[in-house]
Amino acid sequence: MKPVLSAWLVNALCLTAHLGSALQLDITSPDSIRSTASEVAYDMMSYYTGNRTGDVPGNLPAPYY
């Protein structure tokens, strides 16, 4: 690999490293499970527009696959 390309790749990885995140889950705590499941469900529902006034229920935004 060329030195310039590898330096560019390292910089790109460093700039995008903060985009990933993890949720804290304690599998022995029912409250932790509920809280984490609620957060995941909320994040997934943010992509769904069918519950807005005037929109068609069940209509998923493109791309729906």
PDB file of N, CA and C in Angstrom:
ATOM      1  N   MET A   1       0.842  -1.170   0.000  1.00  0.00           N
ATOM      2  CA  MET A   1       0.000   0.000   0.000  1.00  0.00           C
ATOM      3  C   MET A   1       0.889   1.235   0.000  1.00  0.00           C
ATOM      4  N   LYS A   2       0.502   2.226  -0.768  1.00  0.00           N
ATOM      5  CA  LYS A   2       1.280   3.454  -0.828  1.00  0.00           C
ATOM      6  C   LYS A   2       1.170   4.210   0.493  1.00  0.00           C
ATOM      7  N   PRO A   3       2.250   4.873   0.911  1.00  0.00           N
ATOM      8  CA  PRO A   3       2.205   5.613   2.176  1.00  0.00           C
ATOM      9  C   PRO A   3       1.113   6.687   2.205  1.00  0.00           C
ATOM     10  N   VAL A   4       0.883   7.354   1.086  1.00  0.00           N
ATOM     11  CA  VAL A   4      -0.127   8.412   1.050  1.00  0.00           C
ATOM     12  C   VAL A   4      -1.518   7.812   1.239  1.00  0.00           C
ATOM     13  N   LEU A   5      -1.763   6.679   0.576  1.00  0.00           N
ATOM     14  CA  LEU A   5      -3.057   6.027   0.687  1.00  0.00           C
ATOM     15  C   LEU A   5      -3.290   5.508   2.099  1.00  0.00           C
ATOM     16  N   SER A   6      -2.260   4.935   2.711  1.00  0.00           N
ATOM     17  CA  SER A   6      -2.436   4.409   4.063  1.00  0.00           C
ATOM     18  C   SER A   6      -2.660   5.544   5.065  1.00  0.00           C
ATOM     19  N   ALA A   7      -2.000   6.666   4.888  1.00  0.00           N
ATOM     20  CA  ALA A   7      -2.220   7.807   5.773  1.00  0.00           C
ATOM     21  C   ALA A   7      -3.635   8.344   5.610  1.00  0.00           C
ATOM     22  N   TRP A   8      -4.128   8.382   4.373  1.00  0.00           N
ATOM     23  CA  TRP A   8      -5.496   8.835   4.117  1.00  0.00           C
ATOM     24  C   TRP A   8      -6.486   7.888   4.773  1.00  0.00           C
ATOM     25  N   LEU A   9      -6.225   6.580   4.665  1.00  0.00           N
ATOM     26  CA  LEU A   9      -7.117   5.582   5.244  1.00  0.00           C
ATOM     27  C   LEU A   9      -7.154   5.690   6.768  1.00  0.00           C
ATOM     28  N   VAL A  10      -6.021   5.873   7.387  1.00  0.00           N
ATOM     29  CA  VAL A  10      -5.960   6.028   8.845  1.00  0.00           C
ATOM     30  C   VAL A  10      -6.722   7.277   9.274  1.00  0.00           C
ATOM     31  N   ASN A  11      -6.550   8.369   8.554  1.00  0.00           N
ATOM     32  CA  ASN A  11      -7.274   9.602   8.883  1.00  0.00           C
ATOM     33  C   ASN A  11      -8.777   9.420   8.727  1.00  0.00           C
ATOM     34  N   ALA A  12      -9.197   8.737   7.668  1.00  0.00           N
ATOM     35  CA  ALA A  12     -10.624   8.501   7.446  1.00  0.00           C
ATOM     36  C   ALA A  12     -11.207   7.642   8.564  1.00  0.00           C
ATOM     37  N   LEU A  13     -10.485   6.626   8.993  1.00  0.00           N
ATOM     38  CA  LEU A  13     -10.964   5.774  10.080  1.00  0.00           C
ATOM     39  C   LEU A  13     -11.053   6.542  11.398  1.00  0.00           C
ATOM     40  N   CYS A  14     -10.090   7.398  11.647  1.00  0.00           N
ATOM     41  CA  CYS A  14     -10.115   8.185  12.883  1.00  0.00           C
ATOM     42  C   CYS A  14     -11.278   9.175  12.892  1.00  0.00           C
ATOM     43  N   LEU A  15     -11.585   9.748  11.740  1.00  0.00           N
ATOM     44  CA  LEU A  15     -12.673  10.715  11.667  1.00  0.00           C
ATOM     45  C   LEU A  15     -14.038  10.062  11.816  1.00  0.00           C
ATOM     46  N   THR A  16     -14.166   8.806  11.401  1.00  0.00           N
ATOM     47  CA  THR A  16     -15.467   8.136  11.469  1.00  0.00           C
ATOM     48  C   THR A  16     -15.598   7.222  12.687  1.00  0.00           C
ATOM     49  N   ALA A  17     -14.593   7.127  13.505  1.00  0.00           N
ATOM     50  CA  ALA A  17     -14.639   6.223  14.658  1.00  0.00           C
ATOM     51  C   ALA A  17     -15.708   6.632  15.667  1.00  0.00           C
ATOM     52  N   HIS A  18     -16.004   7.906  15.765  1.00  0.00           N
ATOM     53  CA  HIS A  18     -16.989   8.370  16.742  1.00  0.00           C
ATOM     54  C   HIS A  18     -18.423   8.105  16.304  1.00  0.00           C
ATOM     55  N   LEU A  19     -18.653   7.693  15.073  1.00  0.00           N
ATOM     56  CA  LEU A  19     -20.008   7.479  14.577  1.00  0.00           C
ATOM     57  C   LEU A  19     -20.663   6.235  15.173  1.00  0.00           C
ATOM     58  N   GLY A  20     -19.884   5.273  15.567  1.00  0.00           N
ATOM     59  CA  GLY A  20     -20.439   4.061  16.172  1.00  0.00           C
ATOM     60  C   GLY A  20     -20.670   4.270  17.657  1.00  0.00           C
ATOM     61  N   SER A  21     -21.707   3.656  18.167  1.00  0.00           N
ATOM     62  CA  SER A  21     -21.961   3.765  19.598  1.00  0.00           C
ATOM     63  C   SER A  21     -22.602   2.477  20.087  1.00  0.00           C
ATOM     64  N   ALA A  22     -22.500   2.264  21.357  1.00  0.00           N
ATOM     65  CA  ALA A  22     -23.057   1.050  21.951  1.00  0.00           C
ATOM     66  C   ALA A  22     -23.995   1.439  23.086  1.00  0.00           C
ATOM     67  N   LEU A  23     -24.919   0.565  23.362  1.00  0.00           N
ATOM     68  CA  LEU A  23     -25.838   0.765  24.476  1.00  0.00           C
ATOM     69  C   LEU A  23     -25.382  -0.092  25.649  1.00  0.00           C
ATOM     70  N   GLN A  24     -25.545   0.440  26.843  1.00  0.00           N
ATOM     71  CA  GLN A  24     -25.190  -0.314  28.038  1.00  0.00           C
ATOM     72  C   GLN A  24     -26.377  -1.184  28.433  1.00  0.00           C
ATOM     73  N   LEU A  25     -26.141  -2.471  28.622  1.00  0.00           N
ATOM     74  CA  LEU A  25     -27.208  -3.400  28.971  1.00  0.00           C
ATOM     75  C   LEU A  25     -26.725  -4.357  30.051  1.00  0.00           C
ATOM     76  N   ASP A  26     -27.479  -4.407  31.131  1.00  0.00           N
ATOM     77  CA  ASP A  26     -27.233  -5.376  32.197  1.00  0.00           C
ATOM     78  C   ASP A  26     -28.324  -6.430  32.088  1.00  0.00           C
ATOM     79  N   ILE A  27     -27.960  -7.635  31.628  1.00  0.00           N
ATOM     80  CA  ILE A  27     -28.969  -8.662  31.353  1.00  0.00           C
ATOM     81  C   ILE A  27     -29.600  -9.230  32.616  1.00  0.00           C
ATOM     82  N   THR A  28     -29.085  -8.869  33.774  1.00  0.00           N
ATOM     83  CA  THR A  28     -29.677  -9.340  35.031  1.00  0.00           C
ATOM     84  C   THR A  28     -30.670  -8.336  35.613  1.00  0.00           C
ATOM     85  N   SER A  29     -30.778  -7.173  34.988  1.00  0.00           N
ATOM     86  CA  SER A  29     -31.656  -6.125  35.501  1.00  0.00           C
ATOM     87  C   SER A  29     -32.840  -5.901  34.560  1.00  0.00           C
ATOM     88  N   PRO A  30     -34.057  -6.173  35.017  1.00  0.00           N
ATOM     89  CA  PRO A  30     -35.234  -5.920  34.176  1.00  0.00           C
ATOM     90  C   PRO A  30     -35.371  -4.453  33.768  1.00  0.00           C
ATOM     91  N   ASP A  31     -35.010  -3.529  34.654  1.00  0.00           N
ATOM     92  CA  ASP A  31     -35.089  -2.107  34.314  1.00  0.00           C
ATOM     93  C   ASP A  31     -34.104  -1.738  33.210  1.00  0.00           C
ATOM     94  N   SER A  32     -32.915  -2.316  33.246  1.00  0.00           N
ATOM     95  CA  SER A  32     -31.924  -2.068  32.206  1.00  0.00           C
ATOM     96  C   SER A  32     -32.396  -2.619  30.864  1.00  0.00           C
ATOM     97  N   ILE A  33     -32.993  -3.795  30.877  1.00  0.00           N
ATOM     98  CA  ILE A  33     -33.509  -4.402  29.646  1.00  0.00           C
ATOM     99  C   ILE A  33     -34.628  -3.542  29.074  1.00  0.00           C
ATOM    100  N   ARG A  34     -35.552  -3.087  29.923  1.00  0.00           N
ATOM    101  CA  ARG A  34     -36.656  -2.236  29.463  1.00  0.00           C
ATOM    102  C   ARG A  34     -36.144  -0.924  28.892  1.00  0.00           C
ATOM    103  N   SER A  35     -35.206  -0.312  29.579  1.00  0.00           N
ATOM    104  CA  SER A  35     -34.668   0.971  29.148  1.00  0.00           C
ATOM    105  C   SER A  35     -33.953   0.851  27.803  1.00  0.00           C
ATOM    106  N   THR A  36     -33.132  -0.166  27.661  1.00  0.00           N
ATOM    107  CA  THR A  36     -32.400  -0.365  26.413  1.00  0.00           C
ATOM    108  C   THR A  36     -33.343  -0.713  25.273  1.00  0.00           C
ATOM    109  N   ALA A  37     -34.325  -1.571  25.533  1.00  0.00           N
ATOM    110  CA  ALA A  37     -35.307  -1.921  24.499  1.00  0.00           C
ATOM    111  C   ALA A  37     -36.108  -0.695  24.082  1.00  0.00           C
ATOM    112  N   SER A  38     -36.447   0.155  25.036  1.00  0.00           N
ATOM    113  CA  SER A  38     -37.181   1.378  24.734  1.00  0.00           C
ATOM    114  C   SER A  38     -36.360   2.309  23.849  1.00  0.00           C
ATOM    115  N   GLU A  39     -35.085   2.441  24.149  1.00  0.00           N
ATOM    116  CA  GLU A  39     -34.213   3.305  23.354  1.00  0.00           C
ATOM    117  C   GLU A  39     -34.056   2.779  21.928  1.00  0.00           C
ATOM    118  N   VAL A  40     -33.897   1.471  21.786  1.00  0.00           N
ATOM    119  CA  VAL A  40     -33.765   0.865  20.458  1.00  0.00           C
ATOM    120  C   VAL A  40     -35.055   1.043  19.664  1.00  0.00           C
ATOM    121  N   ALA A  41     -36.198   0.798  20.305  1.00  0.00           N
ATOM    122  CA  ALA A  41     -37.486   0.944  19.623  1.00  0.00           C
ATOM    123  C   ALA A  41     -37.715   2.394  19.201  1.00  0.00           C
ATOM    124  N   TYR A  42     -37.371   3.338  20.059  1.00  0.00           N
ATOM    125  CA  TYR A  42     -37.534   4.754  19.721  1.00  0.00           C
ATOM    126  C   TYR A  42     -36.681   5.120  18.510  1.00  0.00           C
ATOM    127  N   ASP A  43     -35.428   4.662  18.501  1.00  0.00           N
ATOM    128  CA  ASP A  43     -34.538   4.957  17.378  1.00  0.00           C
ATOM    129  C   ASP A  43     -35.052   4.348  16.079  1.00  0.00           C
ATOM    130  N   MET A  44     -35.580   3.125  16.140  1.00  0.00           N
ATOM    131  CA  MET A  44     -36.117   2.496  14.929  1.00  0.00           C
ATOM    132  C   MET A  44     -37.372   3.213  14.449  1.00  0.00           C
ATOM    133  N   MET A  45     -38.219   3.651  15.362  1.00  0.00           N
ATOM    134  CA  MET A  45     -39.451   4.340  14.975  1.00  0.00           C
ATOM    135  C   MET A  45     -39.184   5.728  14.394  1.00  0.00           C
ATOM    136  N   SER A  46     -37.996   6.279  14.630  1.00  0.00           N
ATOM    137  CA  SER A  46     -37.688   7.592  14.064  1.00  0.00           C
ATOM    138  C   SER A  46     -37.605   7.540  12.540  1.00  0.00           C
ATOM    139  N   TYR A  47     -37.388   6.353  11.965  1.00  0.00           N
ATOM    140  CA  TYR A  47     -37.354   6.208  10.511  1.00  0.00           C
ATOM    141  C   TYR A  47     -38.750   6.031   9.919  1.00  0.00           C
ATOM    142  N   TYR A  48     -39.723   5.665  10.723  1.00  0.00           N
ATOM    143  CA  TYR A  48     -41.073   5.371  10.255  1.00  0.00           C
ATOM    144  C   TYR A  48     -41.898   6.647  10.238  1.00  0.00           C
ATOM    145  N   THR A  49     -42.521   6.948   9.105  1.00  0.00           N
ATOM    146  CA  THR A  49     -43.298   8.178   8.984  1.00  0.00           C
ATOM    147  C   THR A  49     -44.794   7.923   8.967  1.00  0.00           C
ATOM    148  N   GLY A  50     -45.241   6.685   9.069  1.00  0.00           N
ATOM    149  CA  GLY A  50     -46.655   6.352   8.964  1.00  0.00           C
ATOM    150  C   GLY A  50     -47.499   6.804  10.128  1.00  0.00           C
ATOM    151  N   ASN A  51     -46.900   7.218  11.229  1.00  0.00           N
ATOM    152  CA  ASN A  51     -47.687   7.665  12.371  1.00  0.00           C
ATOM    153  C   ASN A  51     -47.847   9.185  12.404  1.00  0.00           C
ATOM    154  N   ARG A  52     -47.398   9.874  11.356  1.00  0.00           N
ATOM    155  CA  ARG A  52     -47.590  11.317  11.262  1.00  0.00           C
ATOM    156  C   ARG A  52     -48.981  11.616  10.717  1.00  0.00           C
ATOM    157  N   THR A  53     -49.530  12.733  11.132  1.00  0.00           N
ATOM    158  CA  THR A  53     -50.859  13.127  10.683  1.00  0.00           C
ATOM    159  C   THR A  53     -50.871  13.309   9.170  1.00  0.00           C
ATOM    160  N   GLY A  54     -51.826  12.660   8.520  1.00  0.00           N
ATOM    161  CA  GLY A  54     -51.979  12.784   7.073  1.00  0.00           C
ATOM    162  C   GLY A  54     -51.171  11.793   6.271  1.00  0.00           C
ATOM    163  N   ASP A  55     -50.287  11.047   6.906  1.00  0.00           N
ATOM    164  CA  ASP A  55     -49.486  10.064   6.179  1.00  0.00           C
ATOM    165  C   ASP A  55     -50.214   8.722   6.167  1.00  0.00           C
ATOM    166  N   VAL A  56     -49.855   7.887   5.210  1.00  0.00           N
ATOM    167  CA  VAL A  56     -50.488   6.580   5.069  1.00  0.00           C
ATOM    168  C   VAL A  56     -49.863   5.612   6.077  1.00  0.00           C
ATOM    169  N   PRO A  57     -50.676   5.017   6.971  1.00  0.00           N
ATOM    170  CA  PRO A  57     -50.126   4.043   7.920  1.00  0.00           C
ATOM    171  C   PRO A  57     -49.547   2.831   7.189  1.00  0.00           C
ATOM    172  N   GLY A  58     -48.409   2.382   7.628  1.00  0.00           N
ATOM    173  CA  GLY A  58     -47.772   1.214   7.022  1.00  0.00           C
ATOM    174  C   GLY A  58     -46.914   1.538   5.824  1.00  0.00           C
ATOM    175  N   ASN A  59     -46.910   2.780   5.384  1.00  0.00           N
ATOM    176  CA  ASN A  59     -46.108   3.191   4.242  1.00  0.00           C
ATOM    177  C   ASN A  59     -44.695   3.500   4.728  1.00  0.00           C
ATOM    178  N   LEU A  60     -43.752   2.667   4.340  1.00  0.00           N
ATOM    179  CA  LEU A  60     -42.372   2.860   4.771  1.00  0.00           C
ATOM    180  C   LEU A  60     -41.648   3.768   3.794  1.00  0.00           C
ATOM    181  N   PRO A  61     -40.755   4.631   4.277  1.00  0.00           N
ATOM    182  CA  PRO A  61     -40.011   5.501   3.375  1.00  0.00           C
ATOM    183  C   PRO A  61     -39.036   4.690   2.535  1.00  0.00           C
ATOM    184  N   ALA A  62     -38.728   5.191   1.351  1.00  0.00           N
ATOM    185  CA  ALA A  62     -37.778   4.513   0.461  1.00  0.00           C
ATOM    186  C   ALA A  62     -36.378   4.629   1.042  1.00  0.00           C
ATOM    187  N   PRO A  63     -35.514   3.718   0.885  1.00  0.00           N
ATOM    188  CA  PRO A  63     -35.760   2.354   0.434  1.00  0.00           C
ATOM    189  C   PRO A  63     -36.342   1.535   1.579  1.00  0.00           C
ATOM    190  N   TYR A  64     -37.351   0.776   1.303  1.00  0.00           N
ATOM    191  CA  TYR A  64     -38.063   0.026   2.339  1.00  0.00           C
ATOM    192  C   TYR A  64     -37.573  -1.398   2.493  1.00  0.00           C
ATOM    193  N   TYR A  65     -36.518  -1.782   1.824  1.00  0.00           N
ATOM    194  CA  TYR A  65     -35.980  -3.137   1.915  1.00  0.00           C
ATOM    195  C   TYR A  65     -34.740  -3.159   2.753  1.00  0.00           C
TER     196      TYR A  65
END
